[in-house]
Short mmCIF file of C-alpha atoms (C1' of nucleotides) in Angstrom, two decimals:
data_model
loop_
_atom_site.label_atom_id
_atom_site.label_comp_id
_atom_site.label_asym_id
_atom_site.label_seq_id
_atom_site.Cartn_x
_atom_site.Cartn_y
_atom_site.Cartn_z
CA MET F 104 20.25 -81.97 -93.82
CA LYS F 105 22.50 -81.21 -96.71
CA GLY F 106 21.41 -84.31 -98.57
CA ASP F 107 18.12 -82.61 -99.24
CA LEU F 108 19.71 -79.92 -101.30
CA VAL F 109 21.27 -82.50 -103.57
CA CYS F 110 17.91 -84.18 -103.86
CA LEU F 111 16.17 -80.96 -104.73
CA GLN F 112 18.64 -80.05 -107.43
CA LYS F 113 18.28 -83.45 -108.96
CA HIS F 114 14.54 -83.09 -109.08
CA GLU F 115 14.80 -79.66 -110.58
CA LEU F 116 13.09 -78.11 -107.61
CA SER F 117 16.16 -76.12 -106.55
CA LYS F 118 14.99 -72.88 -104.99
CA MET F 119 11.54 -73.22 -106.39
CA ASP F 120 10.56 -75.25 -103.32
CA THR F 121 10.44 -72.00 -101.39
CA GLN F 122 7.91 -70.68 -103.87
CA ILE F 123 5.78 -73.77 -103.58
CA LYS F 124 5.98 -73.69 -99.82
CA LYS F 125 4.72 -70.12 -99.91
CA LYS F 126 1.60 -71.17 -101.75
CA ILE F 127 0.75 -73.61 -99.00
CA PRO F 128 -1.35 -71.83 -96.34
CA CYS F 129 0.21 -71.31 -92.93
CA ASP F 130 -0.18 -74.02 -90.34
CA GLU F 131 -2.93 -72.13 -88.58
CA ASP F 132 -5.07 -72.05 -91.72
CA ILE F 133 -4.23 -75.64 -92.59
CA PHE F 134 -5.40 -76.74 -89.17
CA SER F 135 -8.55 -74.66 -89.44
CA LEU F 136 -9.29 -76.30 -92.75
CA SER F 137 -8.64 -79.80 -91.48
CA ASP F 138 -10.71 -79.14 -88.37
CA THR F 139 -13.62 -78.00 -90.50
CA PHE F 140 -13.38 -81.05 -92.73
CA LYS F 141 -13.01 -83.26 -89.66
CA LEU F 142 -16.34 -82.01 -88.38
CA LEU F 143 -17.94 -82.94 -91.67
CA SER F 144 -16.23 -86.32 -91.90
CA ASP F 145 -18.51 -88.17 -89.52
CA SER F 146 -21.69 -89.75 -90.83
CA THR F 147 -23.66 -89.01 -87.67
CA ARG F 148 -22.80 -85.33 -87.77
CA LEU F 149 -23.57 -85.17 -91.48
CA LYS F 150 -26.98 -86.69 -90.88
CA ILE F 151 -27.61 -84.20 -88.10
CA ILE F 152 -26.71 -81.33 -90.39
CA PHE F 153 -28.93 -82.63 -93.17
CA ALA F 154 -31.78 -83.07 -90.72
CA LEU F 155 -31.40 -79.51 -89.48
CA MET F 156 -31.33 -78.16 -93.03
CA ASN F 157 -35.08 -78.62 -93.16
CA LYS F 158 -36.28 -77.66 -89.76
CA GLU F 159 -35.31 -76.76 -86.24
CA LEU F 160 -35.31 -79.92 -84.15
CA CYS F 161 -34.87 -80.87 -80.51
CA VAL F 162 -32.22 -83.34 -79.39
CA CYS F 163 -34.62 -86.21 -78.92
CA ASP F 164 -36.07 -85.84 -82.39
CA ILE F 165 -32.65 -85.54 -83.98
CA GLY F 166 -31.81 -88.82 -82.30
CA GLU F 167 -34.93 -90.39 -83.69
CA VAL F 168 -34.32 -89.11 -87.21
CA VAL F 169 -30.69 -90.16 -87.40
CA GLY F 170 -31.20 -93.33 -85.39
CA MET F 171 -28.96 -92.65 -82.43
CA THR F 172 -29.33 -92.27 -78.69
CA GLY F 173 -29.85 -88.80 -77.26
CA SER F 174 -26.52 -89.06 -75.53
CA ALA F 175 -24.57 -89.78 -78.68
CA VAL F 176 -26.37 -86.97 -80.49
CA SER F 177 -25.73 -84.57 -77.64
CA HIS F 178 -22.03 -85.30 -77.75
CA GLN F 179 -21.92 -84.55 -81.45
CA LEU F 180 -24.07 -81.45 -81.10
CA ARG F 181 -21.56 -80.17 -78.60
CA LEU F 182 -18.82 -80.33 -81.24
CA LEU F 183 -21.02 -78.65 -83.81
CA ARG F 184 -21.91 -76.00 -81.24
CA CYS F 185 -18.26 -75.29 -80.38
CA ALA F 186 -17.56 -74.79 -84.06
CA SER F 187 -20.55 -72.44 -84.37
CA LEU F 188 -22.13 -74.69 -86.94
CA VAL F 189 -25.36 -75.00 -84.98
CA LYS F 190 -27.15 -72.71 -82.58
CA TYR F 191 -29.71 -73.65 -79.96
CA ARG F 192 -32.81 -72.28 -78.34
CA LYS F 193 -34.11 -73.55 -75.02
CA SER F 194 -37.79 -74.05 -74.60
CA GLY F 195 -38.79 -75.62 -71.32
CA LYS F 196 -37.26 -79.05 -71.05
CA GLN F 197 -36.31 -79.14 -74.67
CA VAL F 198 -33.43 -77.61 -76.58
CA PHE F 199 -34.03 -76.85 -80.22
CA TYR F 200 -31.07 -76.86 -82.56
CA SER F 201 -30.76 -75.25 -85.95
CA LEU F 202 -27.98 -74.53 -88.42
CA ASP F 203 -25.92 -71.48 -87.67
CA ASP F 204 -23.74 -71.37 -90.73
CA GLU F 205 -24.97 -71.04 -94.27
CA HIS F 206 -21.51 -71.48 -95.72
CA VAL F 207 -21.38 -75.07 -94.59
CA TYR F 208 -24.48 -75.73 -96.63
CA GLY F 209 -22.59 -74.60 -99.74
CA ILE F 210 -19.58 -76.74 -98.92
CA ILE F 211 -21.69 -79.83 -98.48
CA ALA F 212 -23.75 -79.11 -101.57
CA GLN F 213 -20.64 -78.77 -103.68
CA THR F 214 -19.17 -81.97 -102.27
CA TYR F 215 -22.46 -83.72 -102.84
CA GLU F 216 -22.34 -82.72 -106.49
CA HIS F 217 -18.80 -83.97 -106.60
CA ILE F 218 -19.61 -87.49 -105.44
CA LYS F 219 -22.66 -87.62 -107.68
CA HIS F 220 -20.50 -86.60 -110.60
CA LYS F 221 -17.92 -89.20 -109.71
CA LYS F 222 -20.61 -91.85 -109.51
CA GLY F 223 -21.74 -91.03 -113.01
CA GLU F 224 -18.32 -91.39 -114.50
CA MET K 215 -40.04 -99.26 -80.46
CA LYS K 216 -43.44 -97.94 -79.63
CA GLY K 217 -42.08 -95.46 -77.14
CA ASP K 218 -40.68 -93.45 -79.99
CA LEU K 219 -44.06 -92.71 -81.42
CA VAL K 220 -45.16 -91.15 -78.17
CA CYS K 221 -42.01 -89.09 -78.12
CA LEU K 222 -42.51 -87.94 -81.68
CA GLN K 223 -46.09 -86.87 -81.11
CA LYS K 224 -45.04 -84.89 -78.10
CA HIS K 225 -42.44 -83.03 -80.07
CA GLU K 226 -44.90 -82.35 -82.85
CA LEU K 227 -42.85 -84.38 -85.27
CA SER K 228 -45.58 -87.01 -85.71
CA LYS K 229 -45.35 -88.37 -89.24
CA MET K 230 -43.21 -85.50 -90.39
CA ASP K 231 -40.14 -87.43 -89.29
CA THR K 232 -40.55 -89.57 -92.36
CA GLN K 233 -40.39 -86.45 -94.50
CA ILE K 234 -37.26 -85.26 -92.76
CA LYS K 235 -35.68 -88.67 -93.03
CA LYS K 236 -36.34 -88.59 -96.75
CA LYS K 237 -34.37 -85.40 -97.12
CA ILE K 238 -31.34 -87.05 -95.57
CA PRO K 239 -29.30 -88.74 -98.30
CA CYS K 240 -29.12 -92.52 -98.32
CA ASP K 241 -26.39 -94.19 -96.29
CA GLU K 242 -24.31 -94.80 -99.38
CA ASP K 243 -24.21 -91.11 -100.19
CA ILE K 244 -23.65 -90.13 -96.57
CA PHE K 245 -20.67 -92.44 -96.40
CA SER K 246 -19.31 -91.13 -99.69
CA LEU K 247 -19.57 -87.62 -98.33
CA SER K 248 -17.92 -88.47 -95.05
CA ASP K 249 -15.17 -90.38 -96.82
CA THR K 250 -14.47 -87.39 -99.03
CA PHE K 251 -14.35 -85.05 -96.06
CA LYS K 252 -12.21 -87.55 -94.18
CA LEU K 253 -9.63 -87.41 -96.93
CA LEU K 254 -9.53 -83.63 -96.60
CA SER K 255 -9.43 -83.66 -92.82
CA ASP K 256 -5.75 -84.45 -92.44
CA SER K 257 -3.23 -81.64 -92.44
CA THR K 258 -0.58 -83.66 -94.26
CA ARG K 259 -2.93 -84.54 -97.09
CA LEU K 260 -4.15 -80.96 -97.32
CA LYS K 261 -0.59 -79.73 -97.64
CA ILE K 262 0.08 -82.30 -100.34
CA ILE K 263 -2.97 -81.16 -102.26
CA PHE K 264 -1.97 -77.50 -101.95
CA ALA K 265 1.54 -78.34 -103.10
CA LEU K 266 0.23 -80.17 -106.14
CA MET K 267 -2.07 -77.29 -107.02
CA ASN K 268 0.93 -75.47 -108.38
CA LYS K 269 2.99 -78.09 -110.04
CA GLU K 270 3.49 -81.76 -110.66
CA LEU K 271 5.89 -83.11 -108.03
CA CYS K 272 7.68 -86.35 -107.27
CA VAL K 273 7.27 -88.11 -103.94
CA CYS K 274 10.62 -87.01 -102.59
CA ASP K 275 9.94 -83.36 -103.34
CA ILE K 276 6.48 -83.51 -101.86
CA GLY K 277 8.07 -84.85 -98.71
CA GLU K 278 10.52 -81.97 -98.72
CA VAL K 279 7.84 -79.35 -99.28
CA VAL K 280 5.44 -80.62 -96.62
CA GLY K 281 8.20 -81.64 -94.22
CA MET K 282 7.56 -85.37 -93.99
CA THR K 283 9.39 -88.57 -94.81
CA GLY K 284 8.91 -90.16 -98.20
CA SER K 285 7.28 -93.12 -96.53
CA ALA K 286 4.64 -91.07 -94.75
CA VAL K 287 3.92 -89.14 -97.92
CA SER K 288 3.68 -92.32 -99.94
CA HIS K 289 1.13 -93.74 -97.54
CA GLN K 290 -1.00 -90.64 -97.86
CA LEU K 291 -0.61 -90.51 -101.63
CA ARG K 292 -1.94 -94.03 -101.76
CA LEU K 293 -5.17 -92.87 -100.11
CA LEU K 294 -5.45 -89.91 -102.46
CA ARG K 295 -4.78 -92.22 -105.39
CA CYS K 296 -7.47 -94.69 -104.36
CA ALA K 297 -9.93 -91.82 -104.19
CA SER K 298 -8.85 -90.62 -107.65
CA LEU K 299 -7.82 -87.28 -106.22
CA VAL K 300 -4.31 -87.55 -107.61
CA LYS K 301 -2.86 -89.23 -110.65
CA TYR K 302 0.72 -90.27 -111.24
CA ARG K 303 3.21 -90.57 -114.02
CA LYS K 304 6.32 -92.72 -113.78
CA SER K 305 9.55 -91.39 -115.13
CA GLY K 306 12.52 -93.60 -114.47
CA LYS K 307 13.04 -93.96 -110.75
CA GLN K 308 10.68 -91.17 -109.93
CA VAL K 309 6.92 -91.00 -109.76
CA PHE K 310 5.34 -87.63 -110.43
CA TYR K 311 2.02 -86.86 -108.85
CA SER K 312 -0.52 -84.25 -109.85
CA LEU K 313 -4.11 -83.42 -108.99
CA ASP K 314 -6.71 -85.48 -110.76
CA ASP K 315 -9.84 -83.75 -109.59
CA GLU K 316 -10.67 -80.11 -110.18
CA HIS K 317 -13.81 -80.31 -108.05
CA VAL K 318 -11.78 -80.78 -104.91
CA TYR K 319 -10.07 -77.50 -105.62
CA GLY K 320 -13.46 -75.78 -105.47
CA ILE K 321 -14.44 -77.51 -102.26
CA ILE K 322 -11.23 -76.47 -100.57
CA ALA K 323 -11.43 -72.94 -101.91
CA GLN K 324 -14.94 -72.52 -100.58
CA THR K 325 -13.98 -73.90 -97.20
CA TYR K 326 -10.95 -71.66 -97.15
CA GLU K 327 -13.19 -68.66 -97.69
CA HIS K 328 -15.39 -69.95 -94.91
CA ILE K 329 -12.63 -70.05 -92.30
CA LYS K 330 -11.31 -66.69 -93.44
CA HIS K 331 -14.79 -65.26 -93.09
CA LYS K 332 -15.18 -66.80 -89.66
CA LYS K 333 -11.85 -65.36 -88.62
CA GLY K 334 -12.99 -61.88 -89.58
CA GLU K 335 -16.16 -62.07 -87.54
"C1'" DT R 201 26.19 -106.97 -111.94
"C1'" DA R 202 26.37 -104.52 -107.56
"C1'" DG R 203 25.06 -100.70 -105.27
"C1'" DA R 204 22.58 -96.32 -104.83
"C1'" DC R 205 18.31 -94.22 -105.19
"C1'" DG R 206 13.23 -93.37 -105.29
"C1'" DT R 207 9.16 -95.38 -104.11
"C1'" DA R 208 5.77 -98.69 -102.06
"C1'" DT R 209 3.97 -101.40 -98.39
"C1'" DG R 210 3.07 -104.31 -94.20
"C1'" DA R 211 3.49 -104.37 -89.19
"C1'" DA R 212 3.64 -102.03 -84.97
"C1'" DC R 213 2.83 -98.33 -82.14
"C1'" DA R 214 0.70 -94.10 -80.29
"C1'" DG R 215 -2.79 -90.85 -80.46
"C1'" DA R 216 -7.38 -89.39 -81.78
"C1'" DT R 217 -12.28 -90.34 -82.20
"C1'" DG R 218 -17.16 -92.03 -81.47
"C1'" DT R 219 -20.34 -94.66 -78.78
"C1'" DT R 220 -22.08 -96.42 -74.54
"C1'" DC R 221 -22.99 -96.19 -69.78
"C1'" DA R 222 -23.71 -93.96 -65.56
"C1'" DT R 223 -24.86 -89.94 -63.68
"C1'" DA R 224 -26.24 -85.14 -62.91
"C1'" DC R 225 -28.83 -81.03 -63.87
"C1'" DG R 226 -32.91 -78.27 -64.97
"C1'" DT R 227 -37.86 -78.22 -66.10
"C1'" DC R 228 -42.45 -79.67 -66.09
"C1'" DT R 229 -46.39 -82.09 -63.87
"C1'" DG R 230 -49.01 -84.86 -60.77
"C1'" DC V 230 -42.29 -81.94 -53.32
"C1'" DA V 231 -41.38 -86.19 -55.88
"C1'" DG V 232 -40.99 -88.26 -60.02
"C1'" DA V 233 -40.73 -88.21 -65.06
"C1'" DC V 234 -38.58 -86.31 -68.87
"C1'" DG V 235 -35.12 -84.04 -71.94
"C1'" DT V 236 -30.55 -82.92 -72.12
"C1'" DA V 237 -25.53 -82.66 -70.91
"C1'" DT V 238 -21.23 -84.63 -69.64
"C1'" DG V 239 -17.28 -87.41 -67.78
"C1'" DA V 240 -15.21 -91.95 -67.94
"C1'" DA V 241 -14.38 -96.18 -70.12
"C1'" DC V 242 -13.97 -98.80 -74.01
"C1'" DA V 243 -13.31 -100.18 -78.76
"C1'" DT V 244 -12.12 -98.63 -83.14
"C1'" DC V 245 -9.89 -95.96 -86.45
"C1'" DT V 246 -5.97 -93.24 -88.14
"C1'" DG V 247 -1.29 -91.54 -89.10
"C1'" DT V 248 3.53 -92.07 -88.47
"C1'" DT V 249 7.63 -94.75 -88.05
"C1'" DC V 250 10.43 -98.59 -89.02
"C1'" DA V 251 11.92 -102.37 -91.65
"C1'" DT V 252 11.87 -104.18 -95.86
"C1'" DA V 253 11.09 -105.03 -100.77
"C1'" DC V 254 10.80 -103.74 -105.53
"C1'" DG V 255 12.14 -101.41 -109.82
"C1'" DT V 256 15.38 -98.26 -112.16
"C1'" DC V 257 19.55 -96.09 -113.07
"C1'" DT V 258 24.64 -96.01 -113.15
"C1'" DA V 259 29.43 -96.99 -112.13
#
DNA sequence: TAGACGTATGAACAGATGTTCATACGTCTG
DNA sequence: CAGACGTATGAACATCTGTTCATACGTCTA
Protein backbone atom coordinates (compact mmCIF):
# COMPACT_ATOMS: atom_id res chain seq x y z
CA MET A 1 0.00 0.00 0.00
CA LYS A 2 1.34 3.37 -0.94
CA GLY A 3 -0.59 5.07 1.82
CA ASP A 4 1.83 3.55 4.28
CA LEU A 5 4.74 5.44 2.89
CA VAL A 6 2.94 8.71 3.43
CA CYS A 7 2.14 7.64 6.94
CA LEU A 8 5.72 6.72 7.66
CA GLN A 9 7.10 10.00 6.41
CA LYS A 10 4.64 11.88 8.52
CA HIS A 11 5.71 9.99 11.59
CA GLU A 12 9.34 10.56 10.83
CA LEU A 13 9.96 6.86 10.48
CA SER A 14 10.81 7.09 6.76
CA LYS A 15 13.39 4.45 5.98
CA MET A 16 14.25 3.93 9.58
CA ASP A 17 11.45 1.36 9.81
CA THR A 18 13.70 -1.06 7.98
CA GLN A 19 16.31 -0.60 10.70
CA ILE A 20 13.78 -1.21 13.43
CA LYS A 21 12.42 -4.24 11.65
CA LYS A 22 15.94 -5.64 11.51
CA LYS A 23 16.25 -5.46 15.27
CA ILE A 24 13.17 -7.60 15.67
CA PRO A 25 14.20 -11.29 15.70
CA CYS A 26 13.12 -13.44 12.77
CA ASP A 27 9.76 -15.15 12.94
CA GLU A 28 11.34 -18.46 13.86
CA ASP A 29 12.97 -16.96 16.95
CA ILE A 30 9.88 -14.98 17.85
CA PHE A 31 7.83 -18.15 17.77
CA SER A 32 10.41 -20.03 19.81
CA LEU A 33 10.29 -17.28 22.39
CA SER A 34 6.51 -17.18 22.51
CA ASP A 35 6.34 -20.97 22.72
CA THR A 36 8.72 -20.95 25.66
CA PHE A 37 6.73 -18.28 27.45
CA LYS A 38 3.51 -20.11 26.61
CA LEU A 39 4.79 -23.17 28.43
CA LEU A 40 5.46 -21.04 31.48
CA SER A 41 2.16 -19.19 31.31
CA ASP A 42 0.01 -21.89 32.86
CA SER A 43 -0.34 -22.06 36.62
CA THR A 44 -0.47 -25.86 36.69
CA ARG A 45 2.76 -26.20 34.74
CA LEU A 46 4.43 -23.55 36.90
CA LYS A 47 3.46 -25.43 40.03
CA ILE A 48 4.81 -28.64 38.53
CA ILE A 49 8.10 -26.95 37.75
CA PHE A 50 8.36 -25.48 41.24
CA ALA A 51 7.59 -28.86 42.74
CA LEU A 52 10.30 -30.52 40.68
CA MET A 53 12.83 -27.86 41.65
CA ASN A 54 13.16 -29.56 45.00
CA LYS A 55 13.00 -33.21 44.25
CA GLU A 56 12.33 -35.84 41.65
CA LEU A 57 8.68 -36.84 41.85
CA CYS A 58 6.38 -39.40 40.28
CA VAL A 59 3.22 -38.40 38.44
CA CYS A 60 0.88 -39.35 41.24
CA ASP A 61 2.79 -37.30 43.80
CA ILE A 62 3.00 -34.31 41.49
CA GLY A 63 -0.76 -34.51 41.20
CA GLU A 64 -1.08 -34.58 44.95
CA VAL A 65 1.27 -31.65 45.48
CA VAL A 66 -0.30 -29.40 42.88
CA GLY A 67 -3.83 -30.59 43.55
CA MET A 68 -4.73 -32.06 40.19
CA THR A 69 -5.70 -35.43 38.80
CA GLY A 70 -2.98 -37.68 37.44
CA SER A 71 -4.48 -37.36 34.00
CA ALA A 72 -4.33 -33.59 33.93
CA VAL A 73 -0.77 -33.66 35.25
CA SER A 74 0.24 -36.25 32.68
CA HIS A 75 -1.08 -34.10 29.87
CA GLN A 76 0.95 -31.16 31.08
CA LEU A 77 4.05 -33.27 31.66
CA ARG A 78 3.81 -34.35 28.06
CA LEU A 79 4.13 -30.73 26.94
CA LEU A 80 7.03 -30.12 29.28
CA ARG A 81 8.65 -33.32 28.03
CA CYS A 82 8.29 -32.33 24.37
CA ALA A 83 9.99 -29.04 25.16
CA SER A 84 12.79 -30.86 26.99
CA LEU A 85 11.99 -29.02 30.17
CA VAL A 86 11.59 -32.22 32.16
CA LYS A 87 13.12 -35.64 31.87
CA TYR A 88 11.78 -38.90 33.24
CA ARG A 89 13.00 -42.15 34.68
CA LYS A 90 10.86 -45.26 34.82
CA SER A 91 10.94 -47.38 37.90
CA GLY A 92 8.47 -50.23 37.90
CA LYS A 93 4.97 -48.88 37.68
CA GLN A 94 6.06 -45.37 38.44
CA VAL A 95 7.62 -42.68 36.30
CA PHE A 96 9.77 -40.15 38.07
CA TYR A 97 10.08 -36.70 36.58
CA SER A 98 12.74 -34.11 37.19
CA LEU A 99 13.78 -30.81 35.64
CA ASP A 100 15.90 -31.09 32.55
CA ASP A 101 16.73 -27.48 31.97
CA GLU A 102 18.57 -25.25 34.38
CA HIS A 103 18.06 -22.18 32.23
CA VAL A 104 14.35 -22.21 32.89
CA TYR A 105 15.09 -21.95 36.57
CA GLY A 106 16.91 -18.67 35.90
CA ILE A 107 14.11 -17.31 33.77
CA ILE A 108 11.53 -18.04 36.42
CA ALA A 109 13.72 -16.70 39.20
CA GLN A 110 14.22 -13.44 37.36
CA THR A 111 10.51 -13.12 36.64
CA TYR A 112 9.74 -13.91 40.24
CA GLU A 113 11.99 -11.07 41.34
CA HIS A 114 10.23 -8.88 38.84
CA ILE A 115 6.75 -9.44 40.24
CA LYS A 116 8.04 -9.11 43.79
CA HIS A 117 9.64 -5.82 42.85
CA LYS A 118 6.46 -4.64 41.21
CA LYS A 119 4.48 -5.56 44.30
CA GLY A 120 6.74 -3.43 46.44
CA GLU A 121 6.33 -0.36 44.31
CA MET B 1 -9.40 -37.80 50.93
CA LYS B 2 -7.87 -40.53 52.98
CA GLY B 3 -6.79 -42.48 49.95
CA ASP B 4 -4.17 -39.87 49.28
CA LEU B 5 -2.34 -40.58 52.46
CA VAL B 6 -1.92 -44.20 51.48
CA CYS B 7 -0.65 -43.11 48.11
CA LEU B 8 1.82 -40.69 49.62
CA GLN B 9 3.24 -43.24 52.03
CA LYS B 10 3.73 -45.65 49.19
CA HIS B 11 5.67 -43.13 47.20
CA GLU B 12 7.78 -42.24 50.20
CA LEU B 13 6.45 -38.71 50.20
CA SER B 14 4.73 -39.14 53.58
CA LYS B 15 4.77 -35.78 55.34
CA MET B 16 7.40 -34.40 53.03
CA ASP B 17 4.65 -33.29 50.66
CA THR B 18 3.93 -30.47 53.04
CA GLN B 19 7.53 -29.34 52.72
CA ILE B 20 7.38 -29.46 48.96
CA LYS B 21 4.08 -27.64 48.92
CA LYS B 22 5.66 -24.91 51.01
CA LYS B 23 8.33 -24.35 48.41
CA ILE B 24 5.68 -23.69 45.79
CA PRO B 25 4.78 -20.00 45.80
CA CYS B 26 1.31 -19.01 46.96
CA ASP B 27 -1.47 -18.91 44.40
CA GLU B 28 -1.27 -15.15 44.16
CA ASP B 29 2.38 -15.29 43.14
CA ILE B 30 1.82 -18.23 40.81
CA PHE B 31 -0.91 -16.30 39.03
CA SER B 32 1.25 -13.20 38.83
CA LEU B 33 3.99 -15.27 37.26
CA SER B 34 1.69 -16.95 34.79
CA ASP B 35 0.09 -13.63 33.89
CA THR B 36 3.50 -12.15 33.20
CA PHE B 37 4.51 -15.08 31.04
CA LYS B 38 1.13 -14.97 29.31
CA LEU B 39 1.80 -11.41 28.25
CA LEU B 40 5.09 -12.51 26.73
CA SER B 41 3.65 -15.57 25.07
CA ASP B 42 2.09 -13.83 22.09
CA SER B 43 4.18 -13.20 19.01
CA THR B 44 2.52 -9.87 18.24
CA ARG B 45 3.21 -8.52 21.71
CA LEU B 46 6.79 -9.78 21.60
CA LYS B 47 7.35 -7.99 18.32
CA ILE B 48 5.89 -4.82 19.78
CA ILE B 49 8.21 -5.05 22.76
CA PHE B 50 11.24 -5.64 20.53
CA ALA B 51 10.24 -2.71 18.35
CA LEU B 52 9.95 -0.43 21.36
CA MET B 53 13.33 -1.55 22.67
CA ASN B 54 14.93 0.69 20.10
CA LYS B 55 12.77 3.72 19.97
CA GLU B 56 9.57 5.34 21.08
CA LEU B 57 6.91 4.70 18.42
CA CYS B 58 3.36 5.74 17.71
CA VAL B 59 0.59 3.18 17.27
CA CYS B 60 0.47 3.53 13.50
CA ASP B 61 4.20 2.95 13.13
CA ILE B 62 4.15 -0.01 15.47
CA GLY B 63 1.47 -1.49 13.27
CA GLU B 64 3.63 -0.91 10.23
CA VAL B 65 6.72 -2.42 11.81
CA VAL B 66 5.03 -5.55 13.14
CA GLY B 67 2.70 -5.89 10.17
CA MET B 68 -0.65 -5.54 11.89
CA THR B 69 -3.60 -3.18 11.80
CA GLY B 70 -3.71 -0.25 14.18
CA SER B 71 -6.72 -1.78 15.86
CA ALA B 72 -5.01 -5.08 16.63
CA VAL B 73 -1.95 -3.26 17.90
CA SER B 74 -4.05 -0.97 20.05
CA HIS B 75 -5.75 -3.93 21.66
CA GLN B 76 -2.41 -5.48 22.52
CA LEU B 77 -0.97 -2.19 23.73
CA ARG B 78 -3.87 -1.94 26.11
CA LEU B 79 -2.82 -5.22 27.73
CA LEU B 80 0.79 -4.11 27.94
CA ARG B 81 -0.34 -0.80 29.40
CA CYS B 82 -2.47 -2.46 32.08
CA ALA B 83 0.53 -4.52 33.09
CA SER B 84 2.71 -1.38 33.22
CA LEU B 85 5.02 -2.82 30.61
CA VAL B 86 4.64 0.19 28.34
CA LYS B 87 3.96 3.84 28.98
CA TYR B 88 2.56 6.39 26.57
CA ARG B 89 2.86 10.03 25.76
CA LYS B 90 0.23 11.92 23.78
CA SER B 91 1.34 14.38 21.18
CA GLY B 92 -1.48 15.86 19.17
CA LYS B 93 -3.28 13.13 17.30
CA GLN B 94 -0.61 10.60 17.97
CA VAL B 95 0.20 8.50 21.00
CA PHE B 96 3.80 7.46 21.45
CA TYR B 97 4.54 4.28 23.31
CA SER B 98 7.76 3.21 24.96
CA LEU B 99 8.87 0.47 27.32
CA ASP B 100 8.14 1.09 30.96
CA ASP B 101 9.86 -1.88 32.50
CA GLU B 102 13.54 -2.67 32.19
CA HIS B 103 13.16 -5.99 34.00
CA VAL B 104 11.19 -7.44 31.14
CA TYR B 105 14.12 -6.74 28.87
CA GLY B 106 16.26 -8.99 31.06
CA ILE B 107 13.68 -11.75 31.13
CA ILE B 108 13.39 -11.75 27.36
CA ALA B 109 17.14 -11.57 26.88
CA GLN B 110 17.69 -14.56 29.12
CA THR B 111 14.99 -16.54 27.37
CA TYR B 112 16.45 -15.56 24.03
CA GLU B 113 19.80 -16.96 25.11
CA HIS B 114 18.00 -20.08 26.23
CA ILE B 115 16.43 -20.81 22.85
CA LYS B 116 19.66 -19.97 21.07
CA HIS B 117 21.48 -22.37 23.35
CA LYS B 118 18.89 -25.05 22.76
CA LYS B 119 19.18 -24.55 19.03
CA GLY B 120 22.92 -25.15 19.20
CA GLU B 121 22.59 -28.41 21.06
C1' DT C 1 -17.13 23.85 11.24
C1' DA C 2 -16.57 19.75 8.41
C1' DG C 3 -13.69 16.29 7.23
C1' DA C 4 -9.41 13.65 7.62
C1' DC C 5 -6.56 11.28 10.63
C1' DG C 6 -4.80 8.57 14.64
C1' DT C 7 -6.30 5.98 18.25
C1' DA C 8 -9.45 3.32 21.38
C1' DT C 9 -12.94 0.00 22.27
C1' DG C 10 -16.97 -3.25 22.27
C1' DA C 11 -18.96 -7.17 19.83
C1' DA C 12 -18.42 -11.13 17.12
C1' DC C 13 -15.96 -14.75 15.34
C1' DA C 14 -12.39 -18.35 14.90
C1' DG C 15 -8.73 -20.75 16.77
C1' DA C 16 -6.05 -22.34 20.68
C1' DT C 17 -5.83 -24.27 25.30
C1' DG C 18 -6.73 -26.97 29.67
C1' DT C 19 -9.53 -30.21 32.11
C1' DT C 20 -12.37 -34.20 32.39
C1' DC C 21 -13.77 -38.66 31.07
C1' DA C 22 -13.17 -43.04 29.13
C1' DT C 23 -9.99 -46.12 27.93
C1' DA C 24 -5.65 -48.57 27.12
C1' DC C 25 -1.08 -50.06 28.27
C1' DG C 26 2.61 -51.87 31.21
C1' DT C 27 4.00 -53.48 35.82
C1' DC C 28 3.54 -55.49 40.17
C1' DT C 29 1.25 -58.77 43.37
C1' DG C 30 -1.92 -62.03 45.23
C1' DC D 1 -3.30 -65.45 35.45
C1' DA D 2 -6.38 -61.87 37.22
C1' DG D 3 -6.80 -57.77 39.35
C1' DA D 4 -4.93 -53.47 41.24
C1' DC D 5 -2.19 -49.67 40.37
C1' DG D 6 0.36 -45.89 37.98
C1' DT D 7 0.59 -43.66 33.83
C1' DA D 8 -0.56 -42.17 29.02
C1' DT D 9 -3.63 -40.57 25.56
C1' DG D 10 -7.58 -39.44 22.42
C1' DA D 11 -12.05 -37.20 22.32
C1' DA D 12 -15.24 -33.98 23.99
C1' DC D 13 -16.26 -29.95 26.18
C1' DA D 14 -15.87 -25.35 28.10
C1' DT D 15 -13.06 -21.48 28.41
C1' DC D 16 -9.82 -18.23 27.01
C1' DT D 17 -7.45 -15.46 23.50
C1' DG D 18 -6.43 -12.67 19.39
C1' DT D 19 -8.04 -10.61 15.26
C1' DT D 20 -11.40 -8.24 12.57
C1' DC D 21 -15.06 -5.11 11.95
C1' DA D 22 -17.80 -1.30 13.11
C1' DT D 23 -17.88 2.59 15.54
C1' DA D 24 -16.68 6.45 18.55
C1' DC D 25 -13.69 9.94 20.35
C1' DG D 26 -10.23 13.64 20.23
C1' DT D 27 -7.11 16.49 17.41
C1' DC D 28 -5.58 18.87 13.54
C1' DT D 29 -6.43 21.51 9.28
C1' DA D 30 -8.58 23.34 5.17
